[in-house]
PDB file of C-alpha atoms in Angstrom:
ATOM      1  CA  MET A  15      -3.921  12.584 -22.079  1.00 36.00           C
ATOM      2  CA  THR A  16      -4.935   9.075 -22.999  1.00 37.00           C
ATOM      3  CA  MET A  17      -2.876   6.813 -25.224  1.00 40.00           C
ATOM      4  CA  PHE A  18      -6.052   5.378 -26.732  1.00 37.00           C
ATOM      5  CA  PRO A  19      -8.557   8.136 -27.550  1.00 43.00           C
ATOM      6  CA  GLY A  20     -12.151   7.042 -27.152  1.00 41.00           C
ATOM      7  CA  VAL A  21     -11.298   4.298 -24.642  1.00 37.00           C
ATOM      8  CA  ALA A  22     -12.762   5.057 -21.243  1.00 40.00           C
ATOM      9  CA  ARG A  23     -10.683   4.258 -18.173  1.00 49.00           C
ATOM     10  CA  ALA A  24     -12.309   3.520 -14.857  1.00 65.00           C
ATOM     11  CA  THR A  25     -11.375   6.060 -12.218  1.00 78.00           C
ATOM     12  CA  ASP A  26      -9.191   4.723  -9.436  1.00 82.00           C
ATOM     13  CA  TYR A  27     -10.436   6.769  -6.496  1.00 87.00           C
ATOM     14  CA  HIS A  28      -7.354   6.020  -4.407  1.00 83.00           C
ATOM     15  CA  VAL A  29      -5.197   7.561  -7.113  1.00 86.00           C
ATOM     16  CA  LEU A  30      -7.592  10.491  -7.413  1.00 90.00           C
ATOM     17  CA  PHE A  31      -7.489  11.104  -3.650  1.00 90.00           C
ATOM     18  CA  GLU A  32      -3.720  10.736  -3.422  1.00 89.00           C
ATOM     19  CA  SER A  33      -3.104  13.092  -6.340  1.00 91.00           C
ATOM     20  CA  ARG A  34      -5.642  15.746  -5.358  1.00 90.00           C
ATOM     21  CA  CYS A  35      -6.198  15.473  -1.606  1.00 92.00           C
ATOM     22  CA  ALA A  36      -3.479  13.553   0.260  1.00 91.00           C
ATOM     23  CA  GLY A  37      -1.142  16.544   0.499  1.00 92.00           C
ATOM     24  CA  CYS A  38      -3.515  18.141   3.015  1.00 93.00           C
ATOM     25  CA  HIS A  39      -5.587  15.194   4.238  1.00 94.00           C
ATOM     26  CA  GLY A  40      -3.167  12.243   4.430  1.00 90.00           C
ATOM     27  CA  HIS A  41      -4.211   8.740   3.440  1.00 86.00           C
ATOM     28  CA  SER A  42      -7.821   8.352   2.387  1.00 88.00           C
ATOM     29  CA  GLY A  43      -8.796   5.568   4.799  1.00 84.00           C
ATOM     30  CA  GLY A  44      -7.551   7.386   7.877  1.00 85.00           C
ATOM     31  CA  PHE A  45      -9.090  10.631   6.672  1.00 91.00           C
ATOM     32  CA  ALA A  46     -12.459   8.978   6.039  1.00 91.00           C
ATOM     33  CA  ARG A  47     -12.576   7.234   9.422  1.00 87.00           C
ATOM     34  CA  GLU A  48     -11.376  10.291  11.371  1.00 90.00           C
ATOM     35  CA  GLN A  49     -13.181  13.130   9.609  1.00 93.00           C
ATOM     36  CA  LEU A  50     -16.313  11.668   8.018  1.00 94.00           C
ATOM     37  CA  VAL A  51     -19.369   9.692   9.118  1.00 93.00           C
ATOM     38  CA  LEU A  52     -22.072   7.674   7.425  1.00 88.00           C
ATOM     39  CA  GLY A  53     -25.334   9.573   7.602  1.00 86.00           C
ATOM     40  CA  PRO A  54     -28.777   8.347   6.504  1.00 87.00           C
ATOM     41  CA  ASN A  55     -28.091   9.612   2.961  1.00 85.00           C
ATOM     42  CA  GLY A  56     -24.424   8.666   2.668  1.00 88.00           C
ATOM     43  CA  VAL A  57     -21.098  10.105   3.753  1.00 92.00           C
ATOM     44  CA  VAL A  58     -21.147  13.493   5.450  1.00 93.00           C
ATOM     45  CA  GLY A  59     -18.710  15.587   7.433  1.00 92.00           C
ATOM     46  CA  ARG A  60     -18.637  15.096  11.205  1.00 91.00           C
ATOM     47  CA  SER A  61     -20.809  18.219  11.489  1.00 91.00           C
ATOM     48  CA  GLY A  62     -23.414  16.616   9.213  1.00 90.00           C
ATOM     49  CA  ARG A  63     -22.411  18.730   6.220  1.00 90.00           C
ATOM     50  CA  ASP A  64     -23.280  17.273   2.817  1.00 91.00           C
ATOM     51  CA  LEU A  65     -19.963  16.777   1.039  1.00 91.00           C
ATOM     52  CA  ALA A  66     -21.128  16.632  -2.582  1.00 91.00           C
ATOM     53  CA  PRO A  67     -21.747  20.398  -2.993  1.00 91.00           C
ATOM     54  CA  PHE A  68     -18.551  21.127  -1.066  1.00 92.00           C
ATOM     55  CA  LEU A  69     -16.451  18.877  -3.312  1.00 94.00           C
ATOM     56  CA  VAL A  70     -17.621  20.721  -6.424  1.00 93.00           C
ATOM     57  CA  SER A  71     -15.497  23.715  -5.440  1.00 91.00           C
ATOM     58  CA  HIS A  72     -13.051  22.594  -2.726  1.00 92.00           C
ATOM     59  CA  ALA A  73      -9.407  22.872  -3.834  1.00 89.00           C
ATOM     60  CA  GLY A  74     -10.299  23.343  -7.481  1.00 88.00           C
ATOM     61  CA  GLY A  75     -13.268  21.011  -7.321  1.00 91.00           C
ATOM     62  CA  LEU A  76     -14.039  17.553  -8.586  1.00 93.00           C
ATOM     63  CA  SER A  77     -16.221  16.692 -11.553  1.00 91.00           C
ATOM     64  CA  ALA A  78     -19.805  15.544 -11.126  1.00 91.00           C
ATOM     65  CA  ASP A  79     -18.659  12.093 -12.297  1.00 90.00           C
ATOM     66  CA  GLU A  80     -15.881  11.840  -9.693  1.00 92.00           C
ATOM     67  CA  ILE A  81     -17.800  12.858  -6.574  1.00 93.00           C
ATOM     68  CA  PRO A  82     -20.124   9.817  -6.179  1.00 93.00           C
ATOM     69  CA  GLY A  83     -17.229   7.392  -6.621  1.00 90.00           C
ATOM     70  CA  LEU A  84     -15.057   9.217  -4.112  1.00 92.00           C
ATOM     71  CA  LEU A  85     -17.891   9.281  -1.575  1.00 93.00           C
ATOM     72  CA  ALA A  86     -18.532   5.556  -2.161  1.00 89.00           C
ATOM     73  CA  MET A  87     -14.841   4.880  -1.499  1.00 88.00           C
ATOM     74  CA  PHE A  88     -15.072   6.852   1.761  1.00 91.00           C
ATOM     75  CA  ALA A  89     -18.198   4.910   2.785  1.00 88.00           C
ATOM     76  CA  SER A  90     -16.432   1.625   2.183  1.00 82.00           C
ATOM     77  CA  GLN A  91     -13.419   2.764   4.181  1.00 83.00           C
ATOM     78  CA  ILE A  92     -15.589   3.887   7.091  1.00 84.00           C
ATOM     79  CA  GLU A  93     -17.500   0.590   7.048  1.00 78.00           C
ATOM     80  CA  SER A  94     -14.315  -1.489   7.002  1.00 71.00           C
ATOM     81  CA  GLU A  95     -13.455  -0.154  10.474  1.00 65.00           C
ATOM     82  CA  ALA A  96      -9.746  -0.339   9.653  1.00 70.00           C
ATOM     83  CA  MET A  97      -9.563  -4.147   9.854  1.00 82.00           C
ATOM     84  CA  PHE A  98      -6.656  -4.211   7.400  1.00 84.00           C
ATOM     85  CA  GLY A  99      -4.791  -1.602   9.429  1.00 80.00           C
ATOM     86  CA  GLU A 100      -5.343  -3.496  12.669  1.00 82.00           C
ATOM     87  CA  ARG A 101      -4.790  -7.062  11.461  1.00 85.00           C
ATOM     88  CA  CYS A 102      -2.757  -6.971   8.259  1.00 88.00           C
ATOM     89  CA  ARG A 103      -0.707  -3.806   7.964  1.00 84.00           C
ATOM     90  CA  ILE A 104       2.012  -4.994  10.305  1.00 87.00           C
ATOM     91  CA  CYS A 105       3.135  -7.440   7.590  1.00 91.00           C
ATOM     92  CA  HIS A 106       1.575  -6.062   4.403  1.00 90.00           C
ATOM     93  CA  ASP A 107       1.915  -2.241   4.621  1.00 83.00           C
ATOM     94  CA  ARG A 108      -0.997  -0.161   3.224  1.00 82.00           C
ATOM     95  CA  ALA A 109      -3.967  -2.025   1.762  1.00 85.00           C
ATOM     96  CA  TYR A 110      -3.937  -0.122  -1.524  1.00 84.00           C
ATOM     97  CA  GLU A 111      -0.242  -0.795  -2.150  1.00 87.00           C
ATOM     98  CA  PHE A 112      -0.564  -4.430  -1.081  1.00 91.00           C
ATOM     99  CA  VAL A 113      -3.459  -5.008  -3.464  1.00 91.00           C
ATOM    100  CA  ARG A 114      -1.833  -3.133  -6.340  1.00 89.00           C
ATOM    101  CA  LEU A 115       1.444  -5.047  -6.042  1.00 93.00           C
ATOM    102  CA  LYS A 116       0.447  -8.494  -4.750  1.00 95.00           C
ATOM    103  CA  LEU A 117      -3.068  -9.416  -5.927  1.00 95.00           C
ATOM    104  CA  ILE A 118      -4.868 -10.047  -9.210  1.00 95.00           C
ATOM    105  CA  GLU A 119      -8.376 -11.022 -10.182  1.00 95.00           C
ATOM    106  CA  ARG A 120      -8.969 -13.891 -12.573  1.00 94.00           C
ATOM    107  CA  ASP A 121     -12.360 -15.336 -13.481  1.00 93.00           C
ATOM    108  CA  GLY A 122     -13.963 -13.430 -10.607  1.00 91.00           C
ATOM    109  CA  ALA A 123     -11.554 -14.811  -7.979  1.00 93.00           C
ATOM    110  CA  LEU A 124      -9.004 -12.796  -6.039  1.00 95.00           C
ATOM    111  CA  LEU A 125      -5.570 -14.449  -6.302  1.00 96.00           C
ATOM    112  CA  GLY A 126      -2.043 -13.921  -5.117  1.00 95.00           C
ATOM    113  CA  ARG A 127      -0.175 -12.378  -8.045  1.00 95.00           C
ATOM    114  CA  TYR A 128       2.865 -14.641  -7.686  1.00 95.00           C
ATOM    115  CA  SER A 129       1.523 -17.678  -5.868  1.00 95.00           C
ATOM    116  CA  GLY A 130      -1.724 -17.975  -7.823  1.00 95.00           C
ATOM    117  CA  ARG A 131      -3.340 -18.989  -4.517  1.00 94.00           C
ATOM    118  CA  ALA A 132      -6.984 -17.999  -4.042  1.00 95.00           C
ATOM    119  CA  VAL A 133      -7.228 -15.377  -1.305  1.00 95.00           C
ATOM    120  CA  ALA A 134     -10.669 -16.295   0.082  1.00 92.00           C
ATOM    121  CA  PRO A 135      -9.829 -19.865   1.172  1.00 93.00           C
ATOM    122  CA  PHE A 136      -6.404 -18.784   2.381  1.00 93.00           C
ATOM    123  CA  LEU A 137      -7.910 -16.117   4.637  1.00 92.00           C
ATOM    124  CA  SER A 138     -10.745 -18.436   5.683  1.00 88.00           C
ATOM    125  CA  ALA A 139      -8.171 -20.975   6.884  1.00 88.00           C
ATOM    126  CA  GLY A 140      -7.316 -18.543   9.672  1.00 82.00           C
ATOM    127  CA  HIS A 141      -4.587 -16.325   8.223  1.00 88.00           C
ATOM    128  CA  ALA A 142      -4.041 -13.424  10.644  1.00 87.00           C
ATOM    129  CA  ARG A 143      -6.449 -15.236  12.984  1.00 86.00           C
ATOM    130  CA  LEU A 144      -9.405 -13.962  10.962  1.00 88.00           C
ATOM    131  CA  THR A 145     -12.789 -15.477  11.654  1.00 87.00           C
ATOM    132  CA  PRO A 146     -14.710 -16.776   8.618  1.00 88.00           C
ATOM    133  CA  ASP A 147     -16.867 -13.611   8.626  1.00 88.00           C
ATOM    134  CA  GLU A 148     -13.793 -11.375   8.864  1.00 88.00           C
ATOM    135  CA  ALA A 149     -12.105 -13.336   6.057  1.00 90.00           C
ATOM    136  CA  ALA A 150     -15.151 -12.859   3.815  1.00 89.00           C
ATOM    137  CA  ALA A 151     -15.287  -9.134   4.614  1.00 87.00           C
ATOM    138  CA  MET A 152     -11.554  -8.746   3.989  1.00 90.00           C
ATOM    139  CA  THR A 153     -11.742 -10.606   0.668  1.00 92.00           C
ATOM    140  CA  GLU A 154     -14.614  -8.360  -0.414  1.00 87.00           C
ATOM    141  CA  ALA A 155     -12.742  -5.212   0.658  1.00 86.00           C
ATOM    142  CA  LEU A 156      -9.530  -6.264  -1.123  1.00 90.00           C
ATOM    143  CA  THR A 157     -11.521  -7.041  -4.281  1.00 90.00           C
ATOM    144  CA  ARG A 158     -13.155  -3.592  -4.181  1.00 84.00           C
ATOM    145  CA  ILE A 159      -9.723  -1.990  -3.837  1.00 84.00           C
ATOM    146  CA  LEU A 160      -8.392  -3.987  -6.769  1.00 86.00           C
ATOM    147  CA  ARG A 161     -11.333  -2.909  -8.907  1.00 83.00           C
ATOM    148  CA  GLY A 162     -10.713   0.729  -7.945  1.00 73.00           C
ATOM    149  CA  LYS A 163     -14.035   0.978  -6.144  1.00 59.00           C
ATOM    150  CA  ARG A 164     -12.699   1.748  -2.698  1.00 56.00           C
TER     151      ARG A 164
END
């Protein structure tokens, strides 16, 4: 039920996964990196199985609108190679929770919610010993999470 009929809400695929899938599959990032691979046409099961037709009926099924977004989130998580988990989680817990609670986006820039500090230059200055390329990749990944795209 929406409080504002006629107003579309963007799907947060983390929330979708956690509400529909996490009970059996755990956290989405770990699931994606352990159970899925990037094939030539997108995310597939380790056996090469196309997931889209499977997701239509698995555990009650997902809508045709939800499946591409969920698969895009998985692809992003596979591509990230768990950098957040390896370099950031020790201090910042799970990426999704960190982003949801600690970051905002203003005028296209990712900022600390309370400090107002821009994340990109902060990470580029060597936070967590990230290289400039890693800092750029992390900023992009955190922004995608904030926008509900990952």
